[in-house]
Amino acid sequence: MSLQTVEQQMGYILKAIFETNLPVKEFEKAKKILPDLFEEDGIFDNDTGLQALRLLADQLDTIDYKKARSELYYLYDMKTVQEAGGFYEVYMLGKPMKSIDQLYEEQPVLYHQTEMKCFQCGSHDDVIDFVQGDKEHQLCSPCRTKMFMEGRK
């Protein structure tokens, strides 16, 4: 679980609902509602985002909540908080998507009190621990993506 800024949390949620093929009018409505669901300068975790998604879904007419929740879980696992900040800039501010290198330079990373280190590359960014089979892993988002893609072969 990672910690996110308001913008990063909204980026995750906007990307998740975008992936559900929400009609444009509903997506625009969601963009207007979403900022009111968060405190201005808070720090948020994944559970807060799921609660905000539930509140948002209650105010939208055509959203597939189960699909949006599934997309949000996927994004939390597979996309970094820096990428989520980029989603916010694209969907909320209408800016073009930046390269991952630019996002890593510009987006803040909020750490838990105890930092975890990726077993494969040593990064501290967006590292989660999980068990796959009988093996424990602590991997950052890019290493999780690589592991996931290798497992699909």
PDB file of C-alpha atoms in Angstrom:
ATOM      1  CA  MET A   1       0.000   0.000   0.000  1.00  0.00           C
ATOM      2  CA  SER A   2       1.335   3.396  -0.935  1.00  0.00           C
ATOM      3  CA  LEU A   3       0.565   6.853   0.332  1.00  0.00           C
ATOM      4  CA  GLN A   4      -0.673   9.457  -2.121  1.00  0.00           C
ATOM      5  CA  THR A   5      -1.279  13.181  -2.375  1.00  0.00           C
ATOM      6  CA  VAL A   6      -4.771  14.440  -3.254  1.00  0.00           C
ATOM      7  CA  GLU A   7      -3.799  14.772  -6.915  1.00  0.00           C
ATOM      8  CA  GLN A   8      -2.269  11.303  -7.085  1.00  0.00           C
ATOM      9  CA  GLN A   9      -5.325   9.717  -5.445  1.00  0.00           C
ATOM     10  CA  MET A  10      -7.655  11.532  -7.841  1.00  0.00           C
ATOM     11  CA  GLY A  11      -5.415  10.420 -10.728  1.00  0.00           C
ATOM     12  CA  TYR A  12      -5.810   6.772  -9.741  1.00  0.00           C
ATOM     13  CA  ILE A  13      -9.597   7.152  -9.485  1.00  0.00           C
ATOM     14  CA  LEU A  14      -9.947   9.079 -12.752  1.00  0.00           C
ATOM     15  CA  LYS A  15      -7.883   6.492 -14.613  1.00  0.00           C
ATOM     16  CA  ALA A  16      -9.949   3.662 -13.079  1.00  0.00           C
ATOM     17  CA  ILE A  17     -13.285   5.161 -14.095  1.00  0.00           C
ATOM     18  CA  PHE A  18     -11.914   6.108 -17.525  1.00  0.00           C
ATOM     19  CA  GLU A  19     -11.013   2.442 -18.085  1.00  0.00           C
ATOM     20  CA  THR A  20     -14.661   1.455 -17.454  1.00  0.00           C
ATOM     21  CA  ASN A  21     -15.680   3.338 -20.634  1.00  0.00           C
ATOM     22  CA  LEU A  22     -17.800   5.789 -18.679  1.00  0.00           C
ATOM     23  CA  PRO A  23     -19.746   8.105 -21.017  1.00  0.00           C
ATOM     24  CA  VAL A  24     -18.142  11.529 -21.513  1.00  0.00           C
ATOM     25  CA  LYS A  25     -20.913  13.415 -19.694  1.00  0.00           C
ATOM     26  CA  GLU A  26     -20.588  11.127 -16.678  1.00  0.00           C
ATOM     27  CA  PHE A  27     -16.793  11.426 -16.722  1.00  0.00           C
ATOM     28  CA  GLU A  28     -17.075  15.226 -16.749  1.00  0.00           C
ATOM     29  CA  LYS A  29     -19.559  15.023 -13.879  1.00  0.00           C
ATOM     30  CA  ALA A  30     -17.104  12.816 -11.957  1.00  0.00           C
ATOM     31  CA  LYS A  31     -14.326  15.373 -12.490  1.00  0.00           C
ATOM     32  CA  LYS A  32     -16.516  18.034 -10.852  1.00  0.00           C
ATOM     33  CA  ILE A  33     -17.533  15.829  -7.905  1.00  0.00           C
ATOM     34  CA  LEU A  34     -14.170  14.238  -7.119  1.00  0.00           C
ATOM     35  CA  PRO A  35     -12.330  17.238  -5.576  1.00  0.00           C
ATOM     36  CA  ASP A  36     -15.116  17.653  -3.007  1.00  0.00           C
ATOM     37  CA  LEU A  37     -14.517  14.121  -1.723  1.00  0.00           C
ATOM     38  CA  PHE A  38     -11.028  14.893  -0.391  1.00  0.00           C
ATOM     39  CA  GLU A  39      -9.519  17.214   2.173  1.00  0.00           C
ATOM     40  CA  GLU A  40      -7.353  19.787   0.448  1.00  0.00           C
ATOM     41  CA  ASP A  41      -3.852  18.828   1.596  1.00  0.00           C
ATOM     42  CA  GLY A  42      -4.283  15.383   3.069  1.00  0.00           C
ATOM     43  CA  ILE A  43      -2.253  12.242   2.671  1.00  0.00           C
ATOM     44  CA  PHE A  44      -4.252   9.262   1.517  1.00  0.00           C
ATOM     45  CA  ASP A  45      -3.896   5.505   1.313  1.00  0.00           C
ATOM     46  CA  ASN A  46      -5.568   2.943  -0.928  1.00  0.00           C
ATOM     47  CA  ASP A  47      -8.504   2.422   1.459  1.00  0.00           C
ATOM     48  CA  THR A  48      -9.339   6.124   1.317  1.00  0.00           C
ATOM     49  CA  GLY A  49      -9.376   5.928  -2.473  1.00  0.00           C
ATOM     50  CA  LEU A  50     -11.749   2.971  -2.427  1.00  0.00           C
ATOM     51  CA  GLN A  51     -14.092   4.870  -0.100  1.00  0.00           C
ATOM     52  CA  ALA A  52     -13.952   7.920  -2.398  1.00  0.00           C
ATOM     53  CA  LEU A  53     -14.704   5.718  -5.413  1.00  0.00           C
ATOM     54  CA  ARG A  54     -17.771   4.326  -3.597  1.00  0.00           C
ATOM     55  CA  LEU A  55     -18.997   7.854  -2.783  1.00  0.00           C
ATOM     56  CA  LEU A  56     -18.365   8.941  -6.367  1.00  0.00           C
ATOM     57  CA  ALA A  57     -20.190   5.917  -7.798  1.00  0.00           C
ATOM     58  CA  ASP A  58     -23.221   6.740  -5.654  1.00  0.00           C
ATOM     59  CA  GLN A  59     -23.470  10.102  -7.433  1.00  0.00           C
ATOM     60  CA  LEU A  60     -23.016   8.815 -10.994  1.00  0.00           C
ATOM     61  CA  ASP A  61     -25.793   7.277 -13.079  1.00  0.00           C
ATOM     62  CA  THR A  62     -24.036   4.810 -15.381  1.00  0.00           C
ATOM     63  CA  ILE A  63     -20.831   3.678 -13.656  1.00  0.00           C
ATOM     64  CA  ASP A  64     -20.050  -0.017 -13.288  1.00  0.00           C
ATOM     65  CA  TYR A  65     -18.783   0.183  -9.698  1.00  0.00           C
ATOM     66  CA  LYS A  66     -17.438  -3.378  -9.553  1.00  0.00           C
ATOM     67  CA  LYS A  67     -15.412  -2.859 -12.725  1.00  0.00           C
ATOM     68  CA  ALA A  68     -14.149   0.544 -11.507  1.00  0.00           C
ATOM     69  CA  ARG A  69     -13.124  -0.969  -8.158  1.00  0.00           C
ATOM     70  CA  SER A  70     -11.304  -3.777  -9.943  1.00  0.00           C
ATOM     71  CA  GLU A  71      -9.499  -1.239 -12.153  1.00  0.00           C
ATOM     72  CA  LEU A  72      -8.542   0.790  -9.085  1.00  0.00           C
ATOM     73  CA  TYR A  73      -7.055  -2.280  -7.356  1.00  0.00           C
ATOM     74  CA  TYR A  74      -5.109  -3.055 -10.536  1.00  0.00           C
ATOM     75  CA  LEU A  75      -3.788   0.519 -10.757  1.00  0.00           C
ATOM     76  CA  TYR A  76      -2.698   0.519  -7.113  1.00  0.00           C
ATOM     77  CA  ASP A  77      -0.711  -2.654  -7.768  1.00  0.00           C
ATOM     78  CA  MET A  78       0.700  -1.873 -11.180  1.00  0.00           C
ATOM     79  CA  LYS A  79       1.131   1.913 -11.462  1.00  0.00           C
ATOM     80  CA  THR A  80       3.350   4.139  -9.345  1.00  0.00           C
ATOM     81  CA  VAL A  81       2.148   7.196  -7.460  1.00  0.00           C
ATOM     82  CA  GLN A  82       4.157   9.274  -9.930  1.00  0.00           C
ATOM     83  CA  GLU A  83       2.148   7.807 -12.815  1.00  0.00           C
ATOM     84  CA  ALA A  84      -1.055   8.528 -10.865  1.00  0.00           C
ATOM     85  CA  GLY A  85       0.027  12.176 -10.646  1.00  0.00           C
ATOM     86  CA  GLY A  86       0.410  12.090 -14.407  1.00  0.00           C
ATOM     87  CA  PHE A  87      -3.113  10.678 -14.797  1.00  0.00           C
ATOM     88  CA  TYR A  88      -4.396  13.618 -12.724  1.00  0.00           C
ATOM     89  CA  GLU A  89      -2.637  16.098 -14.996  1.00  0.00           C
ATOM     90  CA  VAL A  90      -4.038  14.433 -18.126  1.00  0.00           C
ATOM     91  CA  TYR A  91      -7.629  13.877 -17.014  1.00  0.00           C
ATOM     92  CA  MET A  92      -8.209  16.807 -14.661  1.00  0.00           C
ATOM     93  CA  LEU A  93      -5.965  19.512 -16.101  1.00  0.00           C
ATOM     94  CA  GLY A  94      -5.967  18.478 -19.770  1.00  0.00           C
ATOM     95  CA  LYS A  95      -2.167  18.408 -20.005  1.00  0.00           C
ATOM     96  CA  PRO A  96      -0.339  15.944 -22.265  1.00  0.00           C
ATOM     97  CA  MET A  97       1.038  12.833 -20.580  1.00  0.00           C
ATOM     98  CA  LYS A  98       4.645  13.230 -19.519  1.00  0.00           C
ATOM     99  CA  SER A  99       7.351  10.616 -19.793  1.00  0.00           C
ATOM    100  CA  ILE A 100       7.874   8.367 -16.803  1.00  0.00           C
ATOM    101  CA  ASP A 101      11.259  10.031 -16.203  1.00  0.00           C
ATOM    102  CA  GLN A 102       9.627  13.477 -16.008  1.00  0.00           C
ATOM    103  CA  LEU A 103       6.962  12.155 -13.645  1.00  0.00           C
ATOM    104  CA  TYR A 104       9.581  10.590 -11.363  1.00  0.00           C
ATOM    105  CA  GLU A 105      11.401  13.929 -11.188  1.00  0.00           C
ATOM    106  CA  GLU A 106       8.305  16.058 -10.574  1.00  0.00           C
ATOM    107  CA  GLN A 107       5.859  13.976  -8.533  1.00  0.00           C
ATOM    108  CA  PRO A 108       6.301  13.656  -4.766  1.00  0.00           C
ATOM    109  CA  VAL A 109       6.702  10.254  -3.168  1.00  0.00           C
ATOM    110  CA  LEU A 110       5.314   9.840   0.329  1.00  0.00           C
ATOM    111  CA  TYR A 111       6.863   7.066   2.375  1.00  0.00           C
ATOM    112  CA  HIS A 112       5.403   4.994   5.142  1.00  0.00           C
ATOM    113  CA  GLN A 113       7.224   5.266   8.422  1.00  0.00           C
ATOM    114  CA  THR A 114       9.166   2.128   7.582  1.00  0.00           C
ATOM    115  CA  GLU A 115      10.544   2.078   4.057  1.00  0.00           C
ATOM    116  CA  MET A 116      10.681  -1.147   2.113  1.00  0.00           C
ATOM    117  CA  LYS A 117      13.307  -1.860  -0.471  1.00  0.00           C
ATOM    118  CA  CYS A 118      12.612  -3.674  -3.725  1.00  0.00           C
ATOM    119  CA  PHE A 119      14.284  -7.100  -3.648  1.00  0.00           C
ATOM    120  CA  GLN A 120      15.186  -6.868  -7.354  1.00  0.00           C
ATOM    121  CA  CYS A 121      16.314  -3.300  -8.056  1.00  0.00           C
ATOM    122  CA  GLY A 122      16.712  -1.690  -4.620  1.00  0.00           C
ATOM    123  CA  SER A 123      14.181   1.099  -5.261  1.00  0.00           C
ATOM    124  CA  HIS A 124      12.107   2.509  -2.412  1.00  0.00           C
ATOM    125  CA  ASP A 125       9.353   3.858  -4.716  1.00  0.00           C
ATOM    126  CA  ASP A 126       5.914   2.217  -4.401  1.00  0.00           C
ATOM    127  CA  VAL A 127       7.232  -1.052  -2.924  1.00  0.00           C
ATOM    128  CA  ILE A 128       4.718  -3.556  -1.610  1.00  0.00           C
ATOM    129  CA  ASP A 129       5.221  -6.925  -0.026  1.00  0.00           C
ATOM    130  CA  PHE A 130       3.152  -9.914  -1.113  1.00  0.00           C
ATOM    131  CA  VAL A 131       3.242 -13.684  -1.242  1.00  0.00           C
ATOM    132  CA  GLN A 132       3.074 -15.566  -4.515  1.00  0.00           C
ATOM    133  CA  GLY A 133       2.935 -19.308  -4.163  1.00  0.00           C
ATOM    134  CA  ASP A 134       5.148 -19.993  -1.150  1.00  0.00           C
ATOM    135  CA  LYS A 135       7.597 -17.164  -1.831  1.00  0.00           C
ATOM    136  CA  GLU A 136       7.525 -13.678  -0.256  1.00  0.00           C
ATOM    137  CA  HIS A 137       8.283 -10.694  -2.485  1.00  0.00           C
ATOM    138  CA  GLN A 138       8.960  -7.002  -1.904  1.00  0.00           C
ATOM    139  CA  LEU A 139       8.857  -5.368  -5.318  1.00  0.00           C
ATOM    140  CA  CYS A 140       8.409  -1.893  -6.774  1.00  0.00           C
ATOM    141  CA  SER A 141       5.807  -1.275  -9.468  1.00  0.00           C
ATOM    142  CA  PRO A 142       8.148  -1.705 -12.493  1.00  0.00           C
ATOM    143  CA  CYS A 143       9.513  -4.995 -11.096  1.00  0.00           C
ATOM    144  CA  ARG A 144       5.963  -6.224 -10.331  1.00  0.00           C
ATOM    145  CA  THR A 145       4.965  -5.409 -13.904  1.00  0.00           C
ATOM    146  CA  LYS A 146       7.984  -7.292 -15.245  1.00  0.00           C
ATOM    147  CA  MET A 147       7.218 -10.296 -13.017  1.00  0.00           C
ATOM    148  CA  PHE A 148       3.554 -10.223 -14.062  1.00  0.00           C
ATOM    149  CA  MET A 149       4.422 -10.057 -17.770  1.00  0.00           C
ATOM    150  CA  GLU A 150       6.948 -12.896 -17.472  1.00  0.00           C
ATOM    151  CA  GLY A 151       4.300 -14.998 -15.729  1.00  0.00           C
ATOM    152  CA  ARG A 152       1.896 -14.473 -18.640  1.00  0.00           C
ATOM    153  CA  LYS A 153       4.318 -15.984 -21.181  1.00  0.00           C
TER     154      LYS A 153
END
